[in-house]
mmCIF file of C-alpha atoms and ligand atoms in Angstrom:
data_model
loop_
_atom_site.group_PDB
_atom_site.id
_atom_site.type_symbol
_atom_site.label_atom_id
_atom_site.label_comp_id
_atom_site.label_asym_id
_atom_site.label_seq_id
_atom_site.Cartn_x
_atom_site.Cartn_y
_atom_site.Cartn_z
ATOM 1 C CA MET A 1 -18.327 -29.661 -40.445
ATOM 2 C CA LEU A 2 -18.508 -26.394 -42.369
ATOM 3 C CA VAL A 3 -22.277 -26.937 -42.610
ATOM 4 C CA VAL A 4 -22.587 -27.089 -38.809
ATOM 5 C CA LEU A 5 -20.491 -23.956 -38.335
ATOM 6 C CA LEU A 6 -22.531 -22.083 -40.987
ATOM 7 C CA LEU A 7 -25.726 -23.217 -39.268
ATOM 8 C CA ALA A 8 -24.416 -21.966 -35.906
ATOM 9 C CA ALA A 9 -23.482 -18.603 -37.458
ATOM 10 C CA ALA A 10 -26.942 -18.362 -39.069
ATOM 11 C CA ILE A 11 -28.671 -19.095 -35.745
ATOM 12 C CA TRP A 12 -26.507 -16.502 -33.958
ATOM 13 C CA GLY A 13 -27.020 -13.851 -36.675
ATOM 14 C CA LEU A 14 -30.773 -14.313 -37.003
ATOM 15 C CA ALA A 15 -31.285 -14.358 -33.216
ATOM 16 C CA ALA A 16 -29.217 -11.182 -32.902
ATOM 17 C CA ALA A 17 -31.248 -9.538 -35.673
ATOM 18 C CA PHE A 18 -34.423 -10.288 -33.701
ATOM 19 C CA GLY A 19 -32.877 -8.835 -30.549
ATOM 20 C CA ILE A 20 -32.712 -12.132 -28.680
ATOM 21 C CA ARG A 21 -30.495 -11.961 -25.613
ATOM 22 C CA ARG A 22 -26.928 -13.182 -25.743
ATOM 23 C CA GLU A 23 -27.471 -15.951 -23.153
ATOM 24 C CA ILE A 24 -30.388 -17.411 -25.162
ATOM 25 C CA ARG A 25 -28.244 -17.360 -28.302
ATOM 26 C CA TRP A 26 -25.472 -19.273 -26.497
ATOM 27 C CA GLN A 27 -28.070 -21.775 -25.297
ATOM 28 C CA ALA A 28 -29.230 -22.315 -28.921
ATOM 29 C CA ILE A 29 -25.614 -22.915 -30.012
ATOM 30 C CA GLY A 30 -25.250 -25.343 -27.095
ATOM 31 C CA LEU A 31 -28.363 -27.242 -28.235
ATOM 32 C CA LEU A 32 -26.992 -27.475 -31.766
ATOM 33 C CA TYR A 33 -23.712 -28.825 -30.362
ATOM 34 C CA VAL A 34 -25.529 -31.479 -28.313
ATOM 35 C CA ALA A 35 -27.651 -32.410 -31.377
ATOM 36 C CA VAL A 36 -24.512 -32.888 -33.502
ATOM 37 C CA LEU A 37 -22.940 -35.112 -30.838
ATOM 38 C CA ALA A 38 -26.165 -37.134 -30.479
ATOM 39 C CA LEU A 39 -26.444 -37.661 -34.258
ATOM 40 C CA LEU A 40 -22.817 -38.792 -34.486
ATOM 41 C CA VAL A 41 -23.458 -41.340 -31.753
ATOM 42 C CA VAL A 42 -26.829 -42.563 -33.129
ATOM 43 C CA LEU A 43 -26.175 -42.597 -36.902
ATOM 44 C CA PRO A 44 -24.677 -45.789 -38.334
ATOM 45 C CA GLU A 45 -21.269 -45.743 -39.981
ATOM 46 C CA GLY A 46 -21.542 -44.691 -43.622
ATOM 47 C CA ALA A 47 -24.736 -42.659 -43.208
ATOM 48 C CA ALA A 48 -24.767 -39.692 -45.614
ATOM 49 C CA LEU A 49 -25.498 -37.179 -42.844
ATOM 50 C CA ARG A 50 -22.260 -38.124 -41.066
ATOM 51 C CA GLY A 51 -20.391 -36.578 -43.979
ATOM 52 C CA TRP A 52 -22.215 -33.283 -43.441
ATOM 53 C CA LEU A 53 -21.427 -33.280 -39.707
ATOM 54 C CA GLY A 54 -17.735 -33.959 -40.337
ATOM 55 C CA TRP A 55 -15.163 -34.900 -37.670
ATOM 56 C CA SER A 56 -15.529 -37.620 -35.093
ATOM 57 C CA VAL A 57 -17.251 -37.444 -31.715
ATOM 58 C CA GLY A 58 -13.804 -37.065 -30.123
ATOM 59 C CA ALA A 59 -12.921 -34.037 -32.268
ATOM 60 C CA TRP A 60 -16.246 -32.343 -31.419
ATOM 61 C CA LEU A 61 -15.658 -33.053 -27.708
ATOM 62 C CA VAL A 62 -12.200 -31.441 -27.911
ATOM 63 C CA LEU A 63 -13.763 -28.386 -29.600
ATOM 64 C CA GLY A 64 -16.459 -28.195 -26.893
ATOM 65 C CA GLY A 65 -13.870 -28.553 -24.118
ATOM 66 C CA ALA A 66 -11.740 -25.776 -25.596
ATOM 67 C CA GLY A 67 -14.807 -23.509 -25.836
ATOM 68 C CA LEU A 68 -15.687 -24.252 -22.221
ATOM 69 C CA ALA A 69 -12.159 -23.402 -21.069
ATOM 70 C CA VAL A 70 -12.216 -20.044 -22.902
ATOM 71 C CA TRP A 71 -15.639 -19.256 -21.416
ATOM 72 C CA GLY A 72 -14.443 -20.152 -17.881
ATOM 73 C CA TYR A 73 -11.337 -17.979 -18.243
ATOM 74 C CA ALA A 74 -13.432 -15.027 -19.444
ATOM 75 C CA GLN A 75 -15.784 -15.453 -16.468
ATOM 76 C CA LEU A 76 -12.841 -15.510 -14.057
ATOM 77 C CA LEU A 77 -11.326 -12.356 -15.567
ATOM 78 C CA GLY A 78 -14.690 -10.585 -15.353
ATOM 79 C CA ARG A 79 -15.045 -11.486 -11.685
ATOM 80 C CA LEU A 80 -11.514 -10.306 -10.854
ATOM 81 C CA ARG A 81 -12.218 -7.001 -12.591
ATOM 82 C CA MET A 82 -15.473 -6.578 -10.663
ATOM 83 C CA ARG A 83 -13.682 -7.373 -7.409
ATOM 84 C CA ALA A 84 -10.952 -4.839 -8.079
ATOM 85 C CA ARG A 85 -13.574 -2.192 -8.933
ATOM 86 C CA SER A 86 -15.743 -2.845 -5.902
ATOM 87 C CA ALA A 87 -12.600 -2.828 -3.762
ATOM 88 C CA VAL A 88 -12.103 0.877 -4.308
ATOM 89 C CA GLN A 89 -15.732 1.934 -4.274
ATOM 90 C CA GLY A 90 -16.379 4.288 -1.444
ATOM 91 C CA VAL A 91 -12.869 5.698 -1.571
ATOM 92 C CA GLU A 92 -13.400 9.373 -1.031
ATOM 93 C CA ALA A 93 -11.215 11.451 -3.275
ATOM 94 C CA PRO A 94 -9.721 14.368 -1.368
ATOM 95 C CA ALA A 95 -9.803 17.807 -2.938
ATOM 96 C CA GLN A 96 -6.105 17.604 -3.781
ATOM 97 C CA MET A 97 -6.445 14.370 -5.688
ATOM 98 C CA GLY A 98 -6.085 14.250 -9.444
ATOM 99 C CA THR A 99 -7.009 17.023 -11.787
ATOM 100 C CA PRO A 100 -10.489 18.551 -12.149
ATOM 101 C CA ALA A 101 -10.695 17.081 -15.670
ATOM 102 C CA LEU A 102 -10.756 13.603 -14.193
ATOM 103 C CA GLY A 103 -14.172 12.557 -12.980
ATOM 104 C CA ALA A 104 -14.690 10.379 -9.927
ATOM 105 C CA ALA A 105 -15.010 7.232 -12.066
ATOM 106 C CA ALA A 106 -11.761 7.910 -13.930
ATOM 107 C CA LEU A 107 -10.034 8.560 -10.628
ATOM 108 C CA ARG A 108 -11.124 5.222 -9.248
ATOM 109 C CA GLU A 109 -9.826 3.490 -12.353
ATOM 110 C CA ALA A 110 -6.512 5.258 -11.810
ATOM 111 C CA GLU A 111 -6.456 4.208 -8.168
ATOM 112 C CA VAL A 112 -7.092 0.562 -9.061
ATOM 113 C CA GLU A 113 -4.155 0.676 -11.444
ATOM 114 C CA ARG A 114 -1.828 2.569 -9.083
ATOM 115 C CA TYR A 115 -2.478 0.388 -6.045
ATOM 116 C CA SER A 116 -3.121 -2.894 -7.886
ATOM 117 C CA ARG A 117 -0.200 -4.644 -6.130
ATOM 118 C CA HIS A 118 -1.745 -3.742 -2.769
ATOM 119 C CA LEU A 119 -5.251 -4.710 -3.846
ATOM 120 C CA ILE A 120 -4.190 -8.255 -4.638
ATOM 121 C CA LEU A 121 -2.373 -8.656 -1.311
ATOM 122 C CA ARG A 122 -4.638 -10.646 0.991
ATOM 123 C CA GLU A 123 -3.551 -8.627 4.059
ATOM 124 C CA VAL A 124 -4.241 -5.240 2.411
ATOM 125 C CA GLY A 125 -6.864 -5.578 -0.324
ATOM 126 C CA GLY A 126 -9.516 -2.946 -1.000
ATOM 127 C CA GLN A 127 -10.370 -2.451 2.651
ATOM 128 C CA GLY A 128 -6.737 -1.914 3.639
ATOM 129 C CA GLN A 129 -6.200 0.519 0.781
ATOM 130 C CA ARG A 130 -9.243 2.536 1.897
ATOM 131 C CA ARG A 131 -7.807 2.635 5.420
ATOM 132 C CA LEU A 132 -4.533 3.986 4.036
ATOM 133 C CA ARG A 133 -6.440 6.557 2.001
ATOM 134 C CA ASN A 134 -8.401 7.712 5.053
ATOM 135 C CA ALA A 135 -5.377 7.779 7.364
ATOM 136 C CA HIS A 136 -3.603 10.866 8.631
ATOM 137 C CA VAL A 137 -0.022 10.560 9.847
ATOM 138 C CA LEU A 138 2.392 13.066 11.319
ATOM 139 C CA VAL A 139 6.022 12.758 10.284
ATOM 140 C CA VAL A 140 8.547 14.535 12.482
ATOM 141 C CA GLY A 141 11.707 15.277 10.534
ATOM 142 C CA ALA A 142 12.286 15.270 6.777
ATOM 143 C CA GLY A 143 15.834 14.003 7.173
ATOM 144 C CA GLY A 144 17.567 10.669 6.645
ATOM 145 C CA ILE A 145 14.818 8.500 8.162
ATOM 146 C CA GLY A 146 11.933 10.757 7.141
ATOM 147 C CA SER A 147 12.999 10.839 3.467
ATOM 148 C CA PRO A 148 12.370 7.186 2.536
ATOM 149 C CA ALA A 149 9.470 6.938 4.982
ATOM 150 C CA LEU A 150 7.717 9.884 3.297
ATOM 151 C CA LEU A 151 8.351 8.601 -0.218
ATOM 152 C CA TYR A 152 7.001 5.133 0.584
ATOM 153 C CA LEU A 153 4.001 6.491 2.489
ATOM 154 C CA ALA A 154 3.133 8.687 -0.482
ATOM 155 C CA ALA A 155 3.647 5.840 -2.934
ATOM 156 C CA ALA A 156 1.517 3.522 -0.788
ATOM 157 C CA GLY A 157 -1.374 5.992 -0.845
ATOM 158 C CA VAL A 158 -1.495 7.242 2.757
ATOM 159 C CA GLY A 159 -4.108 9.963 2.311
ATOM 160 C CA ARG A 160 -2.888 12.769 4.560
ATOM 161 C CA ILE A 161 0.621 13.542 5.737
ATOM 162 C CA THR A 162 1.537 16.404 8.045
ATOM 163 C CA LEU A 163 5.258 17.061 8.024
ATOM 164 C CA VAL A 164 7.187 19.097 10.614
ATOM 165 C CA ASP A 165 10.775 20.282 10.286
ATOM 166 C CA ASP A 166 12.404 23.703 10.516
ATOM 167 C CA ASP A 167 15.675 22.824 8.756
ATOM 168 C CA ARG A 168 16.929 23.977 5.360
ATOM 169 C CA VAL A 169 18.394 21.521 2.859
ATOM 170 C CA ASP A 170 22.181 21.464 3.174
ATOM 171 C CA LEU A 171 24.745 19.925 0.831
ATOM 172 C CA SER A 172 25.855 17.518 3.606
ATOM 173 C CA ASN A 173 22.272 16.169 3.865
ATOM 174 C CA LEU A 174 22.208 14.798 0.321
ATOM 175 C CA GLN A 175 24.438 11.784 1.133
ATOM 176 C CA ARG A 176 21.349 10.133 2.725
ATOM 177 C CA GLN A 177 18.279 12.404 2.682
ATOM 178 C CA VAL A 178 17.074 11.126 -0.668
ATOM 179 C CA ILE A 179 13.858 13.112 -0.877
ATOM 180 C CA HIS A 180 15.865 16.320 -1.485
ATOM 181 C CA ARG A 181 17.818 17.242 -4.626
ATOM 182 C CA THR A 182 20.955 19.290 -5.189
ATOM 183 C CA GLU A 183 18.852 22.121 -6.592
ATOM 184 C CA ASP A 184 16.827 22.194 -3.329
ATOM 185 C CA ILE A 185 19.854 23.327 -1.264
ATOM 186 C CA GLY A 186 18.830 26.285 0.878
ATOM 187 C CA MET A 187 15.128 25.481 0.540
ATOM 188 C CA SER A 188 13.044 24.518 3.583
ATOM 189 C CA LYS A 189 13.082 20.733 3.988
ATOM 190 C CA VAL A 190 9.307 20.498 4.346
ATOM 191 C CA ALA A 191 8.756 22.448 1.103
ATOM 192 C CA SER A 192 11.311 20.314 -0.744
ATOM 193 C CA ALA A 193 9.756 17.087 0.614
ATOM 194 C CA ALA A 194 6.213 18.251 -0.186
ATOM 195 C CA ARG A 195 7.285 18.908 -3.783
ATOM 196 C CA ALA A 196 8.733 15.399 -4.094
ATOM 197 C CA ILE A 197 5.622 13.805 -2.581
ATOM 198 C CA HIS A 198 3.339 15.729 -4.920
ATOM 199 C CA ALA A 199 5.439 14.695 -7.923
ATOM 200 C CA LEU A 200 5.202 11.036 -6.851
ATOM 201 C CA ASN A 201 1.532 10.953 -5.919
ATOM 202 C CA ALA A 202 -0.643 14.043 -6.298
ATOM 203 C CA GLY A 203 -3.427 12.160 -4.507
ATOM 204 C CA VAL A 204 -1.692 12.615 -1.165
ATOM 205 C CA ALA A 205 -2.584 15.758 0.813
ATOM 206 C CA VAL A 206 0.611 17.091 2.410
ATOM 207 C CA THR A 207 0.641 19.782 5.066
ATOM 208 C CA PRO A 208 4.195 21.123 5.422
ATOM 209 C CA VAL A 209 4.867 22.818 8.762
ATOM 210 C CA ASP A 210 8.092 24.801 8.580
ATOM 211 C CA ARG A 211 8.529 25.205 12.348
ATOM 212 C CA ARG A 212 10.609 23.748 15.123
ATOM 213 C CA LEU A 213 8.489 21.263 17.028
ATOM 214 C CA ASP A 214 7.772 22.424 20.571
ATOM 215 C CA ASP A 215 5.269 21.332 23.207
ATOM 216 C CA THR A 216 2.567 23.703 21.946
ATOM 217 C CA LEU A 217 2.873 22.611 18.308
ATOM 218 C CA ALA A 218 3.056 18.907 19.273
ATOM 219 C CA ALA A 219 -0.059 19.229 21.441
ATOM 220 C CA GLU A 220 -1.833 20.898 18.528
ATOM 221 C CA LEU A 221 -0.840 18.409 15.791
ATOM 222 C CA ILE A 222 -0.613 14.984 17.454
ATOM 223 C CA PRO A 223 -4.219 14.540 18.671
ATOM 224 C CA ARG A 224 -5.426 14.999 15.053
ATOM 225 C CA VAL A 225 -3.492 12.073 13.581
ATOM 226 C CA ASP A 226 -3.762 8.286 13.614
ATOM 227 C CA LEU A 227 -0.043 7.644 13.954
ATOM 228 C CA VAL A 228 3.132 9.634 14.634
ATOM 229 C CA LEU A 229 6.410 8.789 12.891
ATOM 230 C CA ASP A 230 9.475 10.211 14.534
ATOM 231 C CA GLY A 231 12.728 10.138 12.648
ATOM 232 C CA SER A 232 14.152 13.273 14.217
ATOM 233 C CA ASP A 233 17.772 13.576 15.224
ATOM 234 C CA GLY A 234 18.299 14.376 18.894
ATOM 235 C CA PHE A 235 17.041 13.168 22.246
ATOM 236 C CA ALA A 236 15.178 16.329 23.260
ATOM 237 C CA THR A 237 12.816 16.289 20.266
ATOM 238 C CA ARG A 238 12.239 12.546 20.547
ATOM 239 C CA ALA A 239 11.356 12.863 24.228
ATOM 240 C CA LEU A 240 9.029 15.760 23.445
ATOM 241 C CA VAL A 241 7.233 13.807 20.710
ATOM 242 C CA ASN A 242 6.903 10.840 23.080
ATOM 243 C CA ARG A 243 5.304 12.955 25.829
ATOM 244 C CA ALA A 244 2.770 14.485 23.437
ATOM 245 C CA ALA A 245 1.929 11.109 21.833
ATOM 246 C CA VAL A 246 1.379 9.490 25.250
ATOM 247 C CA GLU A 247 -0.766 12.446 26.323
ATOM 248 C CA ALA A 248 -2.922 12.141 23.182
ATOM 249 C CA GLY A 249 -3.033 8.318 23.261
ATOM 250 C CA VAL A 250 -1.650 8.150 19.719
ATOM 251 C CA PRO A 251 0.816 5.342 18.798
ATOM 252 C CA LEU A 252 4.353 6.470 18.031
ATOM 253 C CA LEU A 253 6.661 4.751 15.579
ATOM 254 C CA SER A 254 10.119 5.861 16.519
ATOM 255 C CA ALA A 255 13.372 5.078 14.756
ATOM 256 C CA SER A 256 16.893 6.324 15.271
ATOM 257 C CA VAL A 257 20.275 5.692 13.684
ATOM 258 C CA GLY A 258 23.878 6.333 14.531
ATOM 259 C CA GLN A 259 26.979 5.462 12.544
ATOM 260 C CA TRP A 260 26.176 1.835 11.548
ATOM 261 C CA GLU A 261 23.334 0.896 13.884
ATOM 262 C CA GLY A 262 19.667 1.650 14.040
ATOM 263 C CA GLN A 263 16.631 0.789 16.111
ATOM 264 C CA ILE A 264 12.894 0.972 15.716
ATOM 265 C CA SER A 265 9.840 0.275 17.870
ATOM 266 C CA LEU A 266 6.169 1.164 18.184
ATOM 267 C CA PHE A 267 5.535 2.947 21.478
ATOM 268 C CA ASP A 268 1.938 2.790 22.600
ATOM 269 C CA PRO A 269 1.234 2.709 26.342
ATOM 270 C CA ALA A 270 -2.495 3.206 25.708
ATOM 271 C CA ARG A 271 -2.473 -0.343 24.270
ATOM 272 C CA GLY A 272 -0.083 -2.023 26.689
ATOM 273 C CA ALA A 273 3.259 -1.278 25.026
ATOM 274 C CA PRO A 274 5.937 0.867 26.674
ATOM 275 C CA CYS A 275 6.664 4.478 25.804
ATOM 276 C CA LEU A 276 10.069 5.790 24.755
ATOM 277 C CA ALA A 277 10.754 7.006 28.302
ATOM 278 C CA CYS A 278 10.189 3.489 29.701
ATOM 279 C CA LEU A 279 13.276 2.424 27.713
ATOM 280 C CA PHE A 280 15.308 5.616 27.779
ATOM 281 C CA PRO A 281 14.295 7.552 30.884
ATOM 282 C CA VAL A 282 17.145 10.034 30.814
ATOM 283 C CA GLU A 283 19.152 11.713 28.119
ATOM 284 C CA PRO A 284 22.342 9.742 27.391
ATOM 285 C CA ALA A 285 25.554 11.344 28.537
ATOM 286 C CA ALA A 286 27.253 13.587 25.985
ATOM 287 C CA GLY A 287 29.309 11.455 23.589
ATOM 288 C CA LEU A 288 27.425 8.209 24.270
ATOM 289 C CA ALA A 289 24.782 8.848 21.619
ATOM 290 C CA PRO A 290 26.312 11.238 19.110
ATOM 291 C CA THR A 291 24.072 12.778 16.444
ATOM 292 C CA CYS A 292 24.767 12.026 12.776
ATOM 293 C CA ALA A 293 26.569 15.347 12.472
ATOM 294 C CA GLU A 294 28.828 14.451 15.397
ATOM 295 C CA GLY A 295 29.464 10.744 14.850
ATOM 296 C CA GLY A 296 28.727 10.245 11.151
ATOM 297 C CA VAL A 297 26.293 7.786 9.592
ATOM 298 C CA ALA A 298 26.403 5.315 6.713
ATOM 299 C CA GLY A 299 24.166 6.834 4.022
ATOM 300 C CA PRO A 300 21.872 3.853 3.330
ATOM 301 C CA LEU A 301 21.344 3.086 7.063
ATOM 302 C CA PRO A 302 18.591 5.685 7.674
ATOM 303 C CA GLY A 303 17.153 4.428 4.372
ATOM 304 C CA VAL A 304 16.778 0.936 5.876
ATOM 305 C CA LEU A 305 15.189 2.220 9.094
ATOM 306 C CA GLY A 306 12.976 4.773 7.319
ATOM 307 C CA THR A 307 11.749 2.104 4.921
ATOM 308 C CA MET A 308 11.049 -0.223 7.852
ATOM 309 C CA MET A 309 9.095 2.643 9.385
ATOM 310 C CA ALA A 310 6.972 2.986 6.248
ATOM 311 C CA LEU A 311 6.333 -0.771 6.234
ATOM 312 C CA GLU A 312 5.344 -0.756 9.914
ATOM 313 C CA THR A 313 3.036 2.189 9.173
ATOM 314 C CA LEU A 314 1.367 0.215 6.393
ATOM 315 C CA LYS A 315 0.858 -2.701 8.807
ATOM 316 C CA GLU A 316 -0.389 -0.531 11.651
ATOM 317 C CA LEU A 317 -2.901 1.302 9.457
ATOM 318 C CA THR A 318 -4.226 -1.789 7.699
ATOM 319 C CA GLY A 319 -3.985 -4.219 10.627
ATOM 320 C CA ALA A 320 -1.740 -6.577 8.646
ATOM 321 C CA GLY A 321 0.659 -8.939 10.375
ATOM 322 C CA MET A 322 2.368 -8.285 13.683
ATOM 323 C CA GLY A 323 3.681 -4.822 14.459
ATOM 324 C CA LEU A 324 6.443 -3.662 16.760
ATOM 325 C CA ARG A 325 4.334 -2.977 19.880
ATOM 326 C CA GLY A 326 6.426 -4.123 22.822
ATOM 327 C CA ARG A 327 9.325 -5.117 20.558
ATOM 328 C CA LEU A 328 12.492 -3.240 19.758
ATOM 329 C CA LEU A 329 14.225 -4.154 16.520
ATOM 330 C CA LEU A 330 17.966 -3.511 16.459
ATOM 331 C CA TYR A 331 19.833 -3.451 13.175
ATOM 332 C CA ASP A 332 23.595 -3.605 12.956
ATOM 333 C CA GLY A 333 24.465 -2.505 9.447
ATOM 334 C CA LEU A 334 28.183 -3.095 9.822
ATOM 335 C CA TYR A 335 27.664 -6.825 10.403
ATOM 336 C CA GLY A 336 24.311 -7.222 8.656
ATOM 337 C CA GLU A 337 22.613 -8.493 11.803
ATOM 338 C CA THR A 338 19.201 -7.888 13.335
ATOM 339 C CA ARG A 339 18.039 -8.566 16.863
ATOM 340 C CA MET A 340 14.555 -8.379 18.348
ATOM 341 C CA ILE A 341 14.163 -7.517 22.027
ATOM 342 C CA ALA A 342 10.928 -7.697 24.000
ATOM 343 C CA VAL A 343 10.371 -4.403 25.812
ATOM 344 C CA HIS A 344 7.944 -3.699 28.638
ATOM 345 C CA ARG A 345 6.335 -0.777 30.372
ATOM 346 C CA ARG A 346 8.362 0.493 33.289
ATOM 347 C CA PRO A 347 6.367 0.920 36.506
ATOM 348 C CA GLY A 348 6.697 4.475 37.698
ATOM 349 C CA CYS A 349 7.660 5.808 34.237
ATOM 350 C CA PRO A 350 7.397 9.589 34.591
ATOM 351 C CA VAL A 351 5.717 9.881 31.170
ATOM 352 C CA CYS A 352 3.283 6.969 30.931
ATOM 353 C CA GLY A 353 3.139 5.876 34.585
ATOM 354 C CA GLY A 354 -0.206 7.591 35.097
ATOM 355 C CA ILE A 355 -2.031 5.644 32.347
HETATM 356 ZN ZN1 ZN B 401 6.691 5.047 29.769
#
């Protein structure tokens, strides 16, 4: 047996020394293997050469099978690596991404590693990850709902995030607005959130807008984005965002929370779904829908809704699964219950009736 292995090594070494390609060398080893098997079958029992060949036919077959399995596994790994690499080819690195010391190739390697759990998801894959990278979303409000939504969007690799809020971080915010830290108290919420996003994923381009959203600003920002996420607190702002999103034909993911309950839907009249005003045409009477400051809110509740918002964003941008167009998801945190309600466009809606 040792003789055969030495012969194989000699063939491999000599062929390598003469610069013969690796595949040809493997073929030569394969021929030697077949010759050994053939001799063991043909030679009579007791032949002197059988001693040199060593082992039985069965043992050689086991060795060959093991070699084949290792070769197959290596081929599979190589293909998976190639697939992962080709999946991120064409991903344009924005100016803010990475450090100048990292070349484009190194950046792609880093992206493959960072988003590997997305790349192996059938519904996301390389194409979905590129869509996330090329997407631009507007997030209204860096509060309880905006905090987890922003963190997950950044972690998921959404390429551009514009963030609007004119609030400062207050001590009473920290019970639920997890993107801000105690040392950020007094700082503008958009600056504090932008810092956290950059620390999590420097590949995301954040544009913080430290202003109160009004009609002019909404009309300026919304037409530039692929999706609007509204987690703001208060009916007036939510109605304003809805009007501007309908006007621009941009889908609006809207979530709200109060005390122990939350709701979320994707408003998109341009694609058959209702707008916010179809469901809530007029501002609720004072006291019926208290803000968090007025009625209180369980800290993790906006976390649940904000995280759902990030997940729905991922689905909307990649085309995965079934989104919340025409469906309103209600979550009752106090009893741990969810309910899904079909919602429809309202004929004569003052906001989307003209579409
Ligand atoms: Zn409407």
